[in-house]
Tab-separated table of C-alpha atoms and ligand atoms in Angstrom:
chain	number	residue	atom	x	y	z
A	30	MET	CA	152.791	80.758	71.188
A	31	THR	CA	149.687	82.938	70.572
A	32	ALA	CA	146.763	82.985	73.018
A	33	PRO	CA	143.645	81.105	71.818
A	34	SER	CA	141.022	83.569	70.585
A	35	HIS	CA	137.217	83.181	70.628
A	36	PRO	CA	135.192	83.105	67.398
A	37	PRO	CA	134.068	86.655	66.450
A	38	GLN	CA	130.320	86.104	67.227
A	39	ILE	CA	131.099	85.005	70.777
A	40	ARG	CA	133.421	87.941	71.213
A	41	GLU	CA	130.650	90.316	70.079
A	42	ARG	CA	128.075	88.796	72.392
A	43	THR	CA	130.452	88.902	75.319
A	44	ILE	CA	131.302	92.515	74.679
A	45	ALA	CA	127.610	93.414	74.328
A	46	LYS	CA	126.974	91.879	77.754
A	47	ALA	CA	129.818	93.873	79.245
A	48	ARG	CA	128.445	97.015	77.621
A	49	VAL	CA	125.044	96.501	79.251
A	50	LEU	CA	126.714	96.258	82.643
A	51	ILE	CA	128.857	99.326	82.011
A	52	GLU	CA	125.828	101.314	80.846
A	53	ALA	CA	124.123	100.536	84.155
A	54	LEU	CA	127.056	102.034	86.064
A	55	PRO	CA	125.894	105.682	86.177
A	56	PHE	CA	122.488	104.520	87.422
A	57	MET	CA	124.079	102.330	90.065
A	58	ARG	CA	126.175	105.296	91.214
A	59	GLU	CA	123.100	107.508	91.302
A	60	HIS	CA	121.055	105.085	93.405
A	61	TRP	CA	123.772	103.754	95.707
A	62	GLY	CA	122.824	104.092	99.385
A	63	LYS	CA	119.358	105.470	98.560
A	64	VAL	CA	116.024	104.198	99.838
A	65	VAL	CA	113.572	103.084	97.155
A	66	VAL	CA	110.013	102.232	98.189
A	67	VAL	CA	108.366	99.739	95.838
A	68	LYS	CA	104.628	99.296	96.157
A	69	VAL	CA	103.278	96.160	94.537
A	70	GLY	CA	99.590	96.087	93.685
A	71	GLY	CA	97.336	93.131	94.321
A	72	ALA	CA	96.505	92.458	90.670
A	73	THR	CA	100.174	92.384	89.679
A	74	MET	CA	100.909	89.735	92.273
A	75	GLU	CA	98.394	87.253	90.915
A	76	ARG	CA	100.927	86.243	88.268
A	77	ALA	CA	103.466	83.668	89.440
A	78	PRO	CA	106.134	84.096	86.727
A	79	LEU	CA	106.249	87.810	87.410
A	80	SER	CA	106.801	87.115	91.064
A	81	ARG	CA	110.042	85.240	90.433
A	82	SER	CA	111.387	88.049	88.322
A	83	PHE	CA	110.327	90.484	91.032
A	84	ALA	CA	112.516	88.649	93.575
A	85	GLU	CA	115.425	88.814	91.137
A	86	ASP	CA	114.889	92.541	90.676
A	87	VAL	CA	114.789	93.214	94.431
A	88	SER	CA	117.922	91.122	94.834
A	89	LEU	CA	119.711	93.176	92.190
A	90	LEU	CA	118.667	96.416	93.884
A	91	LEU	CA	119.964	95.147	97.189
A	92	HIS	CA	123.295	94.086	95.755
A	93	ALA	CA	123.650	97.416	93.949
A	94	GLY	CA	123.646	99.150	97.344
A	95	ILE	CA	120.018	100.318	97.252
A	96	HIS	CA	117.817	99.945	100.334
A	97	PRO	CA	114.517	98.598	98.984
A	98	VAL	CA	111.347	98.692	101.062
A	99	VAL	CA	108.399	96.742	99.683
A	100	VAL	CA	104.818	97.778	100.421
A	101	HIS	CA	102.018	95.624	99.087
A	102	GLY	CA	98.360	95.995	98.356
A	103	GLY	CA	95.904	93.175	97.854
A	104	GLY	CA	92.686	94.677	96.568
A	105	PRO	CA	91.467	91.738	94.455
A	106	GLN	CA	92.435	89.242	97.162
A	107	VAL	CA	90.589	91.149	99.927
A	108	THR	CA	87.539	91.371	97.670
A	109	GLU	CA	87.647	87.645	96.896
A	110	VAL	CA	87.884	86.566	100.553
A	111	SER	CA	85.255	89.154	101.582
A	112	GLU	CA	82.874	87.609	99.065
A	113	ARG	CA	83.552	84.149	100.477
A	114	PHE	CA	82.325	85.543	103.815
A	115	GLY	CA	79.279	87.024	102.096
A	116	LEU	CA	80.566	90.607	102.341
A	117	GLU	CA	80.092	92.922	99.417
A	118	ALA	CA	83.019	95.136	98.419
A	119	SER	CA	82.410	98.809	97.760
A	120	PHE	CA	84.743	101.699	97.011
A	121	VAL	CA	84.609	105.485	97.183
A	122	ASN	CA	87.145	107.208	94.930
A	123	GLY	CA	89.163	104.002	94.741
A	124	VAL	CA	89.318	103.469	98.523
A	125	ARG	CA	87.575	100.448	100.088
A	126	VAL	CA	84.666	101.095	102.434
A	127	THR	CA	85.709	99.081	105.491
A	128	ASP	CA	83.220	97.868	108.081
A	129	ARG	CA	84.305	95.789	111.093
A	130	GLU	CA	84.092	92.453	109.212
A	131	THR	CA	85.923	93.815	106.172
A	132	LEU	CA	88.664	95.138	108.454
A	133	ASP	CA	89.092	91.608	109.850
A	134	VAL	CA	89.319	90.206	106.323
A	135	ALA	CA	91.763	92.927	105.198
A	136	THR	CA	93.985	92.251	108.215
A	137	MET	CA	93.978	88.490	107.616
A	138	VAL	CA	94.576	88.760	103.891
A	139	LEU	CA	97.143	91.599	103.873
A	140	ALA	CA	99.151	91.028	107.068
A	141	GLY	CA	98.706	87.225	106.873
A	142	GLN	CA	98.287	85.603	103.490
A	143	ILE	CA	99.834	88.115	101.111
A	144	SER	CA	102.676	89.204	103.374
A	145	THR	CA	103.650	85.564	103.937
A	146	ARG	CA	103.469	84.840	100.218
A	147	ILE	CA	105.689	87.791	99.239
A	148	VAL	CA	108.208	87.196	102.011
A	149	GLY	CA	108.383	83.499	101.060
A	150	LEU	CA	108.930	84.381	97.434
A	151	LEU	CA	111.699	86.854	98.238
A	152	ILE	CA	113.374	84.443	100.659
A	153	ALA	CA	113.287	81.761	97.939
A	154	GLY	CA	115.044	84.308	95.707
A	155	ASP	CA	117.754	84.819	98.371
A	156	VAL	CA	116.390	88.198	99.463
A	157	PRO	CA	116.384	88.440	103.290
A	158	ALA	CA	112.826	89.758	103.545
A	159	VAL	CA	110.958	90.411	106.793
A	160	GLY	CA	107.195	90.920	106.842
A	161	LEU	CA	105.595	93.495	109.089
A	162	SER	CA	102.572	95.739	109.056
A	163	GLY	CA	102.320	99.386	110.001
A	164	VAL	CA	101.410	98.192	113.495
A	165	ASP	CA	104.788	96.511	114.119
A	166	GLY	CA	107.304	98.638	115.974
A	167	GLY	CA	104.818	101.508	115.785
A	168	LEU	CA	105.906	101.969	112.168
A	169	ALA	CA	102.801	103.886	111.059
A	170	VAL	CA	100.357	105.489	113.472
A	171	ALA	CA	96.872	105.984	112.050
A	172	ARG	CA	93.627	107.672	112.929
A	173	ARG	CA	90.193	107.123	111.510
A	174	GLN	CA	89.860	109.041	108.269
A	175	ALA	CA	87.126	111.634	108.747
A	176	GLU	CA	86.680	112.964	105.205
A	177	PRO	CA	85.093	110.940	103.772
A	178	ASP	CA	84.233	108.550	106.608
A	179	LEU	CA	84.695	105.079	105.111
A	180	GLY	CA	84.484	103.111	108.353
A	181	TYR	CA	87.740	101.587	109.539
A	182	VAL	CA	89.850	103.329	106.914
A	183	GLY	CA	92.845	104.978	108.471
A	184	GLU	CA	94.978	107.906	107.486
A	185	ILE	CA	98.583	108.010	108.628
A	186	VAL	CA	99.418	110.656	111.200
A	187	ARG	CA	102.984	109.622	111.999
A	188	VAL	CA	105.695	107.335	110.680
A	189	ASN	CA	108.265	106.009	113.107
A	190	ALA	CA	110.802	104.585	110.702
A	191	GLU	CA	113.124	103.189	113.392
A	192	VAL	CA	112.032	99.553	112.990
A	193	VAL	CA	112.470	99.677	109.215
A	194	ARG	CA	115.809	101.486	109.436
A	195	THR	CA	117.057	98.880	111.909
A	196	LEU	CA	116.093	96.066	109.539
A	197	MET	CA	117.670	97.818	106.550
A	198	ALA	CA	120.891	98.520	108.446
A	199	LYS	CA	121.258	94.750	108.960
A	200	GLY	CA	120.606	94.050	105.281
A	201	PHE	CA	116.984	92.924	105.616
A	202	VAL	CA	114.291	93.973	103.171
A	203	PRO	CA	111.124	95.090	104.980
A	204	VAL	CA	107.839	93.975	103.409
A	205	VAL	CA	105.032	96.153	104.741
A	206	ALA	CA	101.307	95.342	104.813
A	207	SER	CA	99.053	98.394	104.848
A	208	ILE	CA	97.386	97.959	108.234
A	209	ALA	CA	98.142	100.563	110.905
A	210	ALA	CA	96.921	101.115	114.476
A	211	ASP	CA	95.825	104.321	116.162
A	212	ALA	CA	97.296	105.595	119.423
A	213	GLU	CA	94.987	103.223	121.375
A	214	GLY	CA	96.113	100.228	119.334
A	215	HIS	CA	92.947	99.883	117.239
A	216	PRO	CA	93.772	98.671	113.713
A	217	TYR	CA	92.738	100.423	110.510
A	218	ASN	CA	92.797	99.545	106.852
A	219	VAL	CA	95.077	102.012	105.050
A	220	ASN	CA	95.145	102.258	101.272
A	221	ALA	CA	98.449	100.692	100.240
A	222	ASP	CA	99.362	103.577	97.932
A	223	VAL	CA	98.932	105.965	100.853
A	224	MET	CA	101.032	103.722	103.111
A	225	ALA	CA	103.797	103.540	100.483
A	226	ALA	CA	103.882	107.325	100.055
A	227	GLU	CA	103.938	107.980	103.811
A	228	LEU	CA	106.784	105.494	104.285
A	229	ALA	CA	108.682	107.042	101.377
A	230	ILE	CA	108.340	110.440	103.064
A	231	GLY	CA	109.232	109.097	106.522
A	232	LEU	CA	112.275	107.242	105.189
A	233	GLU	CA	113.348	110.175	103.008
A	234	ALA	CA	113.261	107.836	100.037
A	235	ASP	CA	114.689	108.965	96.744
A	236	LYS	CA	112.118	107.107	94.695
A	237	LEU	CA	108.641	105.718	95.106
A	238	VAL	CA	107.690	103.072	92.559
A	239	TYR	CA	104.144	101.853	92.031
A	240	ALA	CA	104.000	98.482	90.229
A	241	ASN	CA	100.537	98.131	88.712
A	242	ASP	CA	98.430	95.975	86.412
A	243	VAL	CA	98.469	98.808	83.844
A	244	PRO	CA	101.428	100.266	81.905
A	245	GLY	CA	101.222	103.582	83.792
A	246	VAL	CA	98.893	106.586	83.764
A	247	ILE	CA	96.657	106.484	80.697
A	248	GLY	CA	95.748	109.933	79.368
A	249	PRO	CA	92.531	111.307	77.847
A	250	ALA	CA	93.409	109.994	74.381
A	251	GLY	CA	94.018	106.484	75.724
A	252	ASP	CA	97.786	106.817	75.402
A	253	LEU	CA	100.422	106.194	78.059
A	254	LEU	CA	101.625	109.430	79.656
A	255	SER	CA	105.353	108.905	80.062
A	256	GLU	CA	106.150	112.037	82.050
A	257	LEU	CA	104.042	114.228	84.328
A	258	GLY	CA	104.693	117.088	86.707
A	259	VAL	CA	102.831	117.560	89.975
A	260	GLN	CA	100.505	120.160	88.419
A	261	ASP	CA	99.758	117.797	85.500
A	262	ALA	CA	98.793	115.088	87.989
A	263	LEU	CA	96.553	117.523	89.889
A	264	ASP	CA	94.933	118.592	86.609
A	265	LEU	CA	94.222	114.949	85.700
A	266	LEU	CA	92.631	114.403	89.123
A	267	ALA	CA	90.545	117.588	88.786
A	268	ASN	CA	89.441	116.662	85.266
A	269	GLY	CA	87.276	113.892	86.735
A	270	THR	CA	86.987	111.760	83.593
A	271	VAL	CA	90.537	110.513	82.925
A	272	VAL	CA	91.489	109.043	86.268
A	273	ASP	CA	89.209	106.886	88.380
A	274	GLY	CA	89.158	103.936	90.786
A	275	GLY	CA	92.475	102.919	92.300
A	276	MET	CA	94.355	105.480	90.211
A	277	ILE	CA	92.896	108.299	92.346
A	278	PRO	CA	94.668	107.474	95.649
A	279	LYS	CA	97.780	106.575	93.649
A	280	LEU	CA	98.093	109.978	91.994
A	281	GLU	CA	97.092	111.821	95.179
A	282	SER	CA	99.760	109.907	97.113
A	283	ALA	CA	102.336	110.534	94.401
A	284	VAL	CA	101.694	114.274	94.598
A	285	ARG	CA	101.956	114.239	98.380
A	286	ALA	CA	105.259	112.340	98.287
A	287	LEU	CA	106.776	114.666	95.662
A	288	LYS	CA	105.734	117.772	97.588
A	289	ALA	CA	107.347	116.270	100.704
A	290	GLY	CA	110.733	115.742	99.056
A	291	VAL	CA	110.668	112.369	97.275
A	292	SER	CA	112.462	113.148	94.026
A	293	ARG	CA	110.688	110.791	91.614
A	294	VAL	CA	107.547	108.686	91.534
A	295	HIS	CA	107.314	105.964	88.896
A	296	LEU	CA	104.264	104.004	87.847
A	297	LEU	CA	105.167	100.922	85.908
A	298	ASP	CA	103.648	97.720	84.646
A	299	GLY	CA	104.427	95.101	87.258
A	300	ARG	CA	103.247	92.374	84.870
A	301	VAL	CA	106.239	93.050	82.635
A	302	GLU	CA	109.218	91.013	83.775
A	303	HIS	CA	112.081	93.044	85.221
A	304	SER	CA	110.259	96.347	84.776
A	305	LEU	CA	111.771	97.515	88.075
A	306	VAL	CA	115.345	96.883	86.943
A	307	LEU	CA	114.622	98.430	83.546
A	308	GLU	CA	113.296	101.544	85.233
A	309	LEU	CA	116.149	101.946	87.677
A	310	PHE	CA	119.182	100.828	85.685
A	311	THR	CA	118.567	101.658	82.041
A	312	PRO	CA	118.040	104.931	80.178
A	313	GLU	CA	114.790	103.547	78.735
A	314	GLY	CA	112.153	104.662	81.215
A	315	VAL	CA	109.118	102.410	81.286
A	316	GLY	CA	105.703	103.578	82.415
A	317	THR	CA	104.981	107.022	83.853
A	318	MET	CA	107.482	109.187	85.710
A	319	ILE	CA	106.122	111.977	87.909
A	320	THR	CA	108.503	114.726	88.955
A	321	PRO	CA	108.244	117.789	91.193
A	322	ASP	CA	107.323	120.956	89.295
A	323	ARG	CA	110.141	123.334	88.594
A	324	THR	CA	109.982	126.636	90.439
A	325	ALA	CA	110.108	129.986	88.634
A	326	SER	CA	113.899	129.987	89.096
A	327	GLY	CA	114.050	126.687	87.211
A	328	ASP	CA	114.997	124.617	90.249
A	329	ALA	CA	113.034	121.688	91.505
A	330	PRO	CA	111.791	122.629	94.999
B	421	LIG	N1	93.906	107.098	83.828
B	421	LIG	C1	94.191	105.858	84.290
B	421	LIG	N2	95.354	105.253	83.933
B	421	LIG	C2	95.636	104.014	84.368
B	421	LIG	N3	94.849	103.296	85.200
B	421	LIG	C3	93.689	103.834	85.609
B	421	LIG	C4	93.311	105.151	85.167
B	421	LIG	N4	92.109	105.437	85.742
B	421	LIG	C5	91.765	104.376	86.463
B	421	LIG	N5	92.689	103.404	86.414
B	421	LIG	C6	92.580	102.107	87.103
B	421	LIG	O1	93.430	102.083	88.239
B	421	LIG	C7	93.782	100.726	88.468
B	421	LIG	C8	94.977	100.621	89.419
B	421	LIG	O2	94.545	100.813	90.754
B	421	LIG	P1	94.130	99.568	91.676
B	421	LIG	O3	93.857	100.087	93.029
B	421	LIG	O4	93.048	98.776	91.010
B	421	LIG	O5	95.425	98.654	91.642
B	421	LIG	P2	96.669	98.636	92.635
B	421	LIG	O6	96.675	99.887	93.479
B	421	LIG	O7	97.860	98.365	91.805
B	421	LIG	O8	96.375	97.373	93.523
B	421	LIG	P3	95.968	97.333	95.104
B	421	LIG	O9	94.843	98.310	95.277
B	421	LIG	O10	95.618	95.926	95.318
B	421	LIG	O11	97.182	97.749	95.864
B	421	LIG	C9	94.039	100.193	87.089
B	421	LIG	O12	93.903	98.789	87.019
B	421	LIG	C10	92.991	100.912	86.240
B	421	LIG	O13	91.858	100.111	86.056
B	422	LIG	MG1	95.014	100.382	94.764
């Protein structure tokens, strides 16, 4: 008796599915056991369908042996609630000017509303997420940023990754809001891109991924720049006309992370479903990849 065989179309489809999985194998091997910091921007998170796919992506990372750490922003949401309180939002080089009232709003919105929303979403997607801010467990110690002085805007002076490592070792996914306290316990508003880069450095992450409401870094001709080196990024920042607003702290943070040993920074369109999985597990890179510059000997530093 011969074994029943499937019709040819079904066989082809089944094999194609298997091929996709097999093609992901080298990427899974490459990323296994590594820390990947994923920063999700506020604008990206406004879209509910994307959010579900984001939970699926984080779940896949987790089950592929990656240790994901999520950091979130919330620019549009902080602005909206500030306006409800009659506070006007203003920015200098893409960083929010933060007076006492705005700091209260940022703390409520970031460490309260948005953190709870993201953790809830991930939990609903079977990802064991735990929300914390830079204040919890002394994760990120800040001081008031002096240059320029933007009020209660903090810069990170130290990362104590112990709390995050402990969570990750037990299989939890930390979700970090970008509020950090100084040595006296006073809270500061930290730009979320800066927080993500500092955590990536402190956790010796392999990759830092910025999920944005744009496809990546847009160049002078209006086209997507798919690959940049550190010097290219510095040149774009120095140019003064190509990069503005929230892209300034993002590129500055990317450069800092790459110089401190993070091997890749990716900027991708968080509005595109499964962009994270596409970036990590397929040969088709999406968005912009920033890499360390090669040294004269040809080696990455
Ligand atoms: N050259 C550029 N390429 C791409 N985006 C740019 C460029 N210059 C400025 N931008 C702006 O940077 C924005 C992204 O930074 P923004 O701070 O607004 O978002 P985010 O960091 O993802 O969110 P959040 O601040 O809430 O964490 C884009 O929406 C775009 O308007
Ligand atoms: Mg931003």
